[in-house]
């Protein structure tokens, strides 16, 4: 009676932080504190920008960075992961805000947190590793394009037009800019982006995003640039936790968006953790713990007005490069942002929206790794197709649909490639004929018997090709199928084989098999193919035995003299 609760608690306990996680935080605190401070400086303009882009405002981005950043660092499965609002999540949230409003987004975040915890308890983390590289590269490229297009209204200094399709919104913003140009906003956005991109090449360790935003803010204040609209008033601290946004009657309609948000949070977080592992030596994240940590973070962030969160690859990379060694660095990043929220809200509120747009434009450009894209496109035609389709679907549809399309296309192309490896070759069986026989008898055997060796998988993607080849046989009395090299067989393959045997039998052609493996034997038995062969006495362990059976069949038909009793081990 107590076994099930004990097992359930054991599974939950395995996802909670361990003593070793806390012990690691005391090994080199100075280095972790410095790394956390550096990440916070980098994260501040991104948190503000993604909050604005999501439609819930800069305060929502800050709340997410503080609350989700701290909880994901504490409960996550990677020591080096940094979480908060991200561009990929913003891409998904914009249409949700347009359709369901801010309350709907907070509810979706809460539901996504529950789904992520459920995935962690079901130990689904390892499944995320199965996503092919072209799909990842494709949606990364698509995300970069969407983030860039989302910044067009603020970069041009126009009010965001109505619409939930980023291409339509960007085009309408350009039309509005043509009617009433705002060159001040354009100059600030381009200037910030240029400083970030050029500065990163000159001094990669310097957080030029903060330098550029400070410079743009000072220019707007000192030169009285009224055309540069600021962020606006920010609350001096986090709001009290509340579930006032929750509408139980809307949960059903919000389930699909919540699944999309949870899927994206899981995908991006595990991808980021994998990147962090690759940048270090001897570290390995726990994917189920990472899902659990992201679930806890997304449960809590909406209570404080925060948007759904996920791990941030760029911030995680900065954390690793600056020497972080434990979770203390990510916790410090969240604490520094909390201090900024409480102490510097009036200063932050003066940052021009165009400057934040410039930060995100530069971020989008830096997300595109031209070398990786070229390598992926040149690898195989299938990889290039999957990458392009995923990127276009991300831009036109949304991230979750893009990943699904990419996975389906990649799976279909992979199946096609695997099916193409399957072969059915006619082989010379005379070397396996037992005993001494003259040229005349060999000629008779070759005239009436044909042998094929099946190589590779015999499954639904390519089995029907074998049926067509076998069905076209003519002018023979016996077909021997050597099956010891069949690597796998599904029900479709077994049914196709059974159908081919029945069709050839109706034409008076006997079909004999040799070397059927135990795994394939079970599949053939399940569809009745093996019973068909056994009734006719045409299933043999080895090729020489099958040839002896073929000679016996020809003898009964009056074509050959009686075959001698033999046995062999060649399959």
Short mmCIF file of C-alpha atoms in Angstrom, two decimals, residues 189-565:
data_model
loop_
_atom_site.label_atom_id
_atom_site.label_comp_id
_atom_site.label_asym_id
_atom_site.label_seq_id
_atom_site.Cartn_x
_atom_site.Cartn_y
_atom_site.Cartn_z
CA UNK A 189 19.07 51.60 -32.86
CA UNK A 190 21.74 51.38 -35.56
CA UNK A 191 24.34 53.00 -33.31
CA UNK A 192 23.74 50.57 -30.43
CA UNK A 193 23.78 47.56 -32.76
CA UNK A 194 26.99 48.78 -34.44
CA UNK A 195 28.77 49.35 -31.13
CA UNK A 196 27.82 45.86 -29.95
CA UNK A 197 28.86 44.09 -33.15
CA UNK A 198 32.12 45.99 -33.72
CA UNK A 199 33.01 46.04 -30.04
CA UNK A 200 32.56 42.28 -29.74
CA UNK A 201 35.25 41.81 -32.42
CA UNK A 202 37.59 44.30 -30.79
CA UNK A 203 37.20 43.37 -27.09
CA UNK A 204 34.98 40.27 -26.67
CA UNK A 205 35.21 40.38 -22.86
CA UNK A 206 33.70 43.89 -22.59
CA UNK A 207 29.85 44.03 -22.22
CA UNK A 208 29.34 46.53 -25.03
CA UNK A 209 25.55 46.11 -24.83
CA UNK A 210 25.54 47.97 -21.52
CA UNK A 211 28.07 50.54 -22.77
CA UNK A 212 25.96 51.23 -25.87
CA UNK A 213 22.68 51.46 -23.93
CA UNK A 214 24.20 53.87 -21.39
CA UNK A 215 25.61 56.01 -24.19
CA UNK A 216 22.27 56.07 -26.03
CA UNK A 217 20.40 56.97 -22.83
CA UNK A 218 22.82 59.80 -22.01
CA UNK A 219 22.56 61.12 -25.57
CA UNK A 220 18.76 61.09 -25.42
CA UNK A 221 18.75 62.93 -22.06
CA UNK A 222 21.50 65.49 -22.74
CA UNK A 223 20.38 66.31 -26.29
CA UNK A 224 16.69 66.30 -25.31
CA UNK A 225 15.79 63.83 -28.04
CA UNK A 226 12.04 63.78 -27.55
CA UNK A 227 11.60 61.48 -30.54
CA UNK A 228 13.40 58.71 -28.64
CA UNK A 229 10.56 57.20 -26.58
CA UNK A 230 11.81 55.79 -23.23
CA UNK A 231 10.78 52.54 -21.54
CA UNK A 232 8.61 54.44 -19.09
CA UNK A 233 7.95 54.04 -15.39
CA UNK A 234 9.06 50.80 -13.75
CA UNK A 235 8.00 49.55 -10.32
CA UNK A 236 10.68 49.87 -7.64
CA UNK A 237 10.66 46.19 -6.74
CA UNK A 238 8.84 42.99 -7.51
CA UNK A 239 5.07 42.88 -7.05
CA UNK A 240 3.57 40.66 -4.37
CA UNK A 241 2.89 37.15 -5.66
CA UNK A 242 -0.66 36.77 -6.91
CA UNK A 243 -2.92 34.40 -8.83
CA UNK A 244 -5.32 37.18 -9.73
CA UNK A 245 -4.66 36.66 -13.43
CA UNK A 246 -5.90 33.06 -13.36
CA UNK A 247 -9.23 32.38 -15.08
CA UNK A 248 -10.17 28.69 -14.64
CA UNK A 249 -12.68 28.87 -17.48
CA UNK A 250 -9.91 29.74 -19.96
CA UNK A 251 -7.63 26.81 -19.08
CA UNK A 252 -9.00 24.59 -21.85
CA UNK A 253 -8.40 27.12 -24.61
CA UNK A 254 -4.91 27.86 -23.28
CA UNK A 255 -3.75 24.23 -23.19
CA UNK A 256 -2.37 24.23 -26.76
CA UNK A 257 -0.29 27.43 -26.24
CA UNK A 258 0.93 26.01 -22.91
CA UNK A 259 2.10 22.83 -24.63
CA UNK A 260 3.94 24.96 -27.20
CA UNK A 261 5.62 27.03 -24.48
CA UNK A 262 6.57 23.94 -22.47
CA UNK A 263 7.99 22.22 -25.55
CA UNK A 264 10.08 25.25 -26.44
CA UNK A 265 11.30 25.71 -22.85
CA UNK A 266 12.35 22.07 -22.70
CA UNK A 267 14.03 22.15 -26.10
CA UNK A 268 15.96 25.37 -25.64
CA UNK A 269 16.97 24.62 -22.05
CA UNK A 270 18.36 21.18 -22.87
CA UNK A 271 20.09 22.54 -25.95
CA UNK A 272 21.69 25.27 -23.85
CA UNK A 273 22.78 22.76 -21.20
CA UNK A 274 24.36 20.61 -23.92
CA UNK A 275 26.25 23.66 -25.21
CA UNK A 276 27.48 24.38 -21.66
CA UNK A 277 28.69 20.78 -21.29
CA UNK A 278 30.60 21.10 -24.55
CA UNK A 279 32.37 24.25 -23.33
CA UNK A 280 33.69 22.53 -20.20
CA UNK A 281 35.59 19.37 -19.34
CA UNK A 282 34.04 16.57 -17.32
CA UNK A 283 30.63 18.18 -16.76
CA UNK A 284 27.37 16.49 -17.67
CA UNK A 285 23.93 17.98 -17.02
CA UNK A 286 20.95 15.97 -15.80
CA UNK A 287 18.19 16.52 -18.41
CA UNK A 288 15.33 15.49 -16.12
CA UNK A 289 16.53 17.79 -13.32
CA UNK A 290 16.83 20.58 -15.88
CA UNK A 291 13.20 20.12 -16.91
CA UNK A 292 12.20 20.08 -13.25
CA UNK A 293 14.10 23.31 -12.56
CA UNK A 294 12.55 25.04 -15.57
CA UNK A 295 9.13 23.81 -14.41
CA UNK A 296 9.59 25.31 -10.94
CA UNK A 297 10.86 28.56 -12.50
CA UNK A 298 7.86 28.83 -14.81
CA UNK A 299 5.45 28.04 -11.99
CA UNK A 300 6.80 30.92 -9.92
CA UNK A 301 7.56 33.62 -12.51
CA UNK A 302 3.91 34.32 -13.48
CA UNK A 303 3.03 34.91 -9.82
CA UNK A 304 5.29 37.97 -9.93
CA UNK A 305 4.14 39.13 -13.38
CA UNK A 306 6.96 37.43 -15.27
CA UNK A 307 6.76 35.87 -18.72
CA UNK A 308 7.58 32.19 -19.36
CA UNK A 309 11.31 31.54 -19.10
CA UNK A 310 13.87 29.20 -20.53
CA UNK A 311 17.62 28.79 -20.39
CA UNK A 312 19.52 31.39 -22.43
CA UNK A 313 22.34 30.04 -24.57
CA UNK A 314 24.14 33.38 -24.93
CA UNK A 315 24.04 34.18 -21.20
CA UNK A 316 25.05 30.63 -20.33
CA UNK A 317 28.03 30.92 -22.69
CA UNK A 318 29.08 34.21 -21.03
CA UNK A 319 28.77 32.51 -17.63
CA UNK A 320 31.06 29.66 -18.69
CA UNK A 321 33.61 31.90 -20.39
CA UNK A 322 33.96 34.15 -17.35
CA UNK A 323 34.92 31.21 -15.13
CA UNK A 324 31.73 30.12 -13.41
CA UNK A 325 32.10 26.83 -11.57
CA UNK A 326 28.82 26.35 -9.71
CA UNK A 327 25.21 27.47 -9.40
CA UNK A 328 26.35 30.43 -7.31
CA UNK A 329 27.15 32.37 -10.49
CA UNK A 330 23.62 32.12 -11.89
CA UNK A 331 22.15 32.91 -8.45
CA UNK A 332 24.40 35.99 -8.26
CA UNK A 333 23.18 37.10 -11.69
CA UNK A 334 19.57 36.98 -10.42
CA UNK A 335 20.49 38.78 -7.18
CA UNK A 336 22.28 41.62 -9.01
CA UNK A 337 19.26 42.10 -11.29
CA UNK A 338 17.02 42.19 -8.20
CA UNK A 339 19.17 44.96 -6.72
CA UNK A 340 18.86 46.89 -9.98
CA UNK A 341 15.08 46.46 -9.89
CA UNK A 342 14.90 47.86 -6.35
CA UNK A 343 17.56 50.54 -6.54
CA UNK A 344 17.83 51.76 -10.11
CA UNK A 345 14.31 51.56 -11.53
CA UNK A 346 14.08 55.36 -12.17
CA UNK A 347 17.33 55.29 -14.16
CA UNK A 348 16.40 52.18 -16.12
CA UNK A 349 13.02 53.70 -17.04
CA UNK A 350 14.81 56.38 -19.11
CA UNK A 351 16.42 53.92 -21.53
CA UNK A 352 15.11 54.59 -25.08
CA UNK A 353 13.11 51.78 -26.63
CA UNK A 354 15.14 52.24 -29.82
CA UNK A 355 18.32 51.44 -27.87
CA UNK A 356 16.82 48.16 -26.65
CA UNK A 357 15.75 47.43 -30.21
CA UNK A 358 19.38 47.90 -31.26
CA UNK A 359 20.52 45.44 -28.56
CA UNK A 360 18.12 42.79 -29.84
CA UNK A 361 18.98 43.46 -33.50
CA UNK A 362 22.63 42.84 -32.70
CA UNK A 363 21.67 39.75 -30.70
CA UNK A 364 19.70 38.40 -33.67
CA UNK A 365 22.63 38.97 -36.02
CA UNK A 366 25.05 37.23 -33.65
CA UNK A 367 22.74 34.23 -33.40
CA UNK A 368 23.33 33.44 -37.07
CA UNK A 369 26.53 31.41 -37.45
CA UNK A 370 27.21 31.55 -41.16
CA UNK A 371 29.92 28.89 -41.01
CA UNK A 372 27.66 26.37 -39.28
CA UNK A 373 24.85 27.06 -41.74
CA UNK A 374 27.14 26.61 -44.74
CA UNK A 375 28.52 23.37 -43.32
CA UNK A 376 25.03 22.02 -42.64
CA UNK A 377 23.79 23.01 -46.09
CA UNK A 378 26.76 21.32 -47.77
CA UNK A 379 26.58 18.13 -45.69
CA UNK A 380 23.75 16.45 -47.58
CA UNK A 381 20.80 17.58 -49.63
CA UNK A 382 18.47 16.21 -46.94
CA UNK A 383 20.14 18.32 -44.24
CA UNK A 384 19.84 21.43 -46.40
CA UNK A 385 16.13 20.76 -47.04
CA UNK A 386 15.38 20.20 -43.34
CA UNK A 387 17.28 23.35 -42.33
CA UNK A 388 15.53 25.53 -44.90
CA UNK A 389 12.04 24.17 -44.17
CA UNK A 390 12.48 24.61 -40.42
CA UNK A 391 13.73 28.17 -40.81
CA UNK A 392 10.89 29.16 -43.15
CA UNK A 393 8.28 27.49 -40.93
CA UNK A 394 9.67 29.36 -37.91
CA UNK A 395 9.29 32.63 -39.74
CA UNK A 396 5.87 31.97 -41.25
CA UNK A 397 4.23 29.79 -38.56
CA UNK A 398 5.75 29.40 -35.10
CA UNK A 399 8.59 27.58 -33.39
CA UNK A 400 6.72 24.50 -32.24
CA UNK A 401 5.15 23.88 -35.65
CA UNK A 402 8.55 24.52 -37.20
CA UNK A 403 10.21 21.90 -35.01
CA UNK A 404 7.41 19.41 -35.74
CA UNK A 405 7.73 20.02 -39.49
CA UNK A 406 11.50 19.73 -39.27
CA UNK A 407 11.28 16.46 -37.31
CA UNK A 408 8.71 14.96 -39.68
CA UNK A 409 10.70 15.89 -42.79
CA UNK A 410 13.99 14.78 -41.22
CA UNK A 411 12.39 11.48 -40.18
CA UNK A 412 10.92 10.91 -43.63
CA UNK A 413 14.24 11.63 -45.34
CA UNK A 414 16.08 9.41 -42.86
CA UNK A 415 13.66 6.57 -43.52
CA UNK A 416 14.13 7.06 -47.22
CA UNK A 417 17.90 6.88 -46.79
CA UNK A 418 17.66 3.76 -44.63
CA UNK A 419 15.25 2.12 -47.04
CA UNK A 420 17.67 2.89 -49.86
CA UNK A 421 20.32 0.82 -48.10
CA UNK A 422 18.19 -2.31 -48.40
CA UNK A 423 19.19 -4.53 -51.31
CA UNK A 424 18.03 -7.72 -52.97
CA UNK A 425 20.79 -9.12 -55.15
CA UNK A 426 20.73 -12.22 -57.27
CA UNK A 427 23.60 -14.51 -56.22
CA UNK A 428 25.35 -17.49 -57.74
CA UNK A 429 24.31 -20.44 -55.61
CA UNK A 430 26.34 -23.14 -57.39
CA UNK A 431 29.17 -22.96 -54.86
CA UNK A 432 26.68 -24.01 -52.18
CA UNK A 433 25.36 -27.02 -54.13
CA UNK A 434 26.43 -30.08 -52.12
CA UNK A 435 28.18 -33.03 -53.74
CA UNK A 436 29.80 -33.47 -57.14
CA UNK A 437 27.67 -32.51 -60.14
CA UNK A 438 28.39 -32.18 -63.79
CA UNK A 439 28.09 -29.08 -65.91
CA UNK A 440 24.80 -30.34 -67.35
CA UNK A 441 23.16 -30.60 -63.94
CA UNK A 442 24.56 -27.19 -62.91
CA UNK A 443 23.06 -25.73 -66.06
CA UNK A 444 19.69 -27.30 -65.25
CA UNK A 445 19.82 -25.92 -61.70
CA UNK A 446 20.71 -22.44 -62.96
CA UNK A 447 17.85 -22.65 -65.46
CA UNK A 448 15.18 -23.53 -62.91
CA UNK A 449 16.44 -22.03 -59.61
CA UNK A 450 17.20 -18.39 -58.80
CA UNK A 451 18.69 -17.27 -55.47
CA UNK A 452 18.48 -13.80 -53.92
CA UNK A 453 20.29 -12.43 -50.89
CA UNK A 454 18.37 -9.81 -48.90
CA UNK A 455 20.56 -7.19 -47.19
CA UNK A 456 19.54 -4.48 -44.74
CA UNK A 457 16.11 -3.53 -43.39
CA UNK A 458 12.88 -4.98 -44.73
CA UNK A 459 10.28 -2.53 -43.44
CA UNK A 460 7.43 -0.32 -44.53
CA UNK A 461 9.57 2.36 -46.20
CA UNK A 462 11.00 0.05 -48.85
CA UNK A 463 9.43 -3.39 -48.62
CA UNK A 464 7.05 -2.95 -51.57
CA UNK A 465 10.01 -2.54 -53.91
CA UNK A 466 11.00 -6.13 -53.13
CA UNK A 467 7.46 -7.31 -53.86
CA UNK A 468 7.62 -5.73 -57.33
CA UNK A 469 11.01 -7.29 -58.06
CA UNK A 470 9.91 -10.75 -56.93
CA UNK A 471 6.60 -10.52 -58.75
CA UNK A 472 8.36 -9.86 -62.06
CA UNK A 473 10.23 -13.18 -61.96
CA UNK A 474 9.46 -15.57 -64.81
CA UNK A 475 10.70 -18.83 -66.33
CA UNK A 476 11.93 -20.31 -63.03
CA UNK A 477 10.52 -23.04 -60.82
CA UNK A 478 12.18 -22.23 -57.47
CA UNK A 479 13.18 -18.98 -55.72
CA UNK A 480 15.58 -19.16 -52.75
CA UNK A 481 15.63 -16.13 -50.42
CA UNK A 482 18.76 -15.93 -48.28
CA UNK A 483 17.68 -13.83 -45.28
CA UNK A 484 20.54 -14.06 -42.80
CA UNK A 485 21.59 -10.47 -43.59
CA UNK A 486 18.17 -8.89 -43.02
CA UNK A 487 18.93 -6.42 -40.21
CA UNK A 488 15.35 -5.64 -39.22
CA UNK A 489 11.84 -6.47 -40.32
CA UNK A 490 8.50 -4.98 -39.38
CA UNK A 491 4.96 -6.23 -39.94
CA UNK A 492 4.76 -4.50 -43.32
CA UNK A 493 7.90 -6.23 -44.50
CA UNK A 494 6.61 -9.59 -43.30
CA UNK A 495 3.24 -9.07 -45.01
CA UNK A 496 4.94 -8.04 -48.25
CA UNK A 497 7.07 -11.18 -48.13
CA UNK A 498 4.00 -13.33 -47.46
CA UNK A 499 2.15 -11.67 -50.35
CA UNK A 500 5.09 -12.27 -52.69
CA UNK A 501 5.27 -15.95 -51.68
CA UNK A 502 1.52 -16.42 -52.30
CA UNK A 503 1.68 -14.70 -55.70
CA UNK A 504 4.65 -16.77 -56.83
CA UNK A 505 3.03 -19.96 -55.55
CA UNK A 506 -0.09 -19.24 -57.59
CA UNK A 507 2.17 -19.06 -60.65
CA UNK A 508 3.69 -22.42 -59.80
CA UNK A 509 6.95 -21.00 -58.43
CA UNK A 510 8.12 -22.42 -55.10
CA UNK A 511 9.71 -20.00 -52.61
CA UNK A 512 12.29 -21.29 -50.12
CA UNK A 513 13.96 -19.27 -47.36
CA UNK A 514 17.19 -19.80 -45.44
CA UNK A 515 18.91 -18.18 -42.46
CA UNK A 516 15.86 -16.46 -40.93
CA UNK A 517 16.96 -14.83 -37.66
CA UNK A 518 15.01 -15.34 -34.41
CA UNK A 519 13.83 -11.70 -34.30
CA UNK A 520 12.57 -11.86 -37.88
CA UNK A 521 11.08 -15.29 -37.23
CA UNK A 522 8.75 -13.80 -34.60
CA UNK A 523 7.63 -11.09 -37.01
CA UNK A 524 7.00 -13.59 -39.80
CA UNK A 525 5.06 -15.82 -37.42
CA UNK A 526 2.86 -12.91 -36.30
CA UNK A 527 1.47 -12.40 -39.84
CA UNK A 528 1.32 -16.09 -40.80
CA UNK A 529 4.17 -15.98 -43.32
CA UNK A 530 6.25 -18.58 -41.51
CA UNK A 531 3.30 -20.98 -41.26
CA UNK A 532 2.84 -20.67 -45.02
CA UNK A 533 6.46 -21.64 -45.63
CA UNK A 534 6.37 -24.46 -43.08
CA UNK A 535 3.23 -26.00 -44.60
CA UNK A 536 5.07 -26.26 -47.86
CA UNK A 537 8.27 -27.45 -46.14
CA UNK A 538 10.16 -24.45 -47.50
CA UNK A 539 11.83 -22.85 -44.49
CA UNK A 540 15.44 -23.93 -43.93
CA UNK A 541 18.21 -23.06 -41.50
CA UNK A 542 21.03 -22.88 -44.06
CA UNK A 543 21.49 -22.19 -47.76
CA UNK A 544 22.79 -25.69 -48.67
CA UNK A 545 19.71 -27.18 -47.01
CA UNK A 546 17.50 -24.83 -49.02
CA UNK A 547 19.29 -25.83 -52.23
CA UNK A 548 18.81 -29.49 -51.36
CA UNK A 549 15.12 -28.74 -50.83
CA UNK A 550 14.98 -26.98 -54.20
CA UNK A 551 16.61 -29.97 -55.92
CA UNK A 552 14.12 -32.30 -54.24
CA UNK A 553 11.28 -30.10 -55.52
CA UNK A 554 12.68 -30.23 -59.05
CA UNK A 555 13.08 -34.00 -58.74
CA UNK A 556 9.40 -34.36 -57.82
CA UNK A 557 8.58 -32.22 -60.84
CA UNK A 558 10.59 -34.61 -63.03
CA UNK A 559 13.26 -32.06 -63.93
CA UNK A 560 16.22 -33.52 -61.96
CA UNK A 561 17.27 -36.88 -60.51
CA UNK A 562 16.88 -37.37 -56.75
CA UNK A 563 19.02 -35.04 -54.60
CA UNK A 564 21.44 -36.62 -52.10
CA UNK A 565 20.96 -36.09 -48.34
#
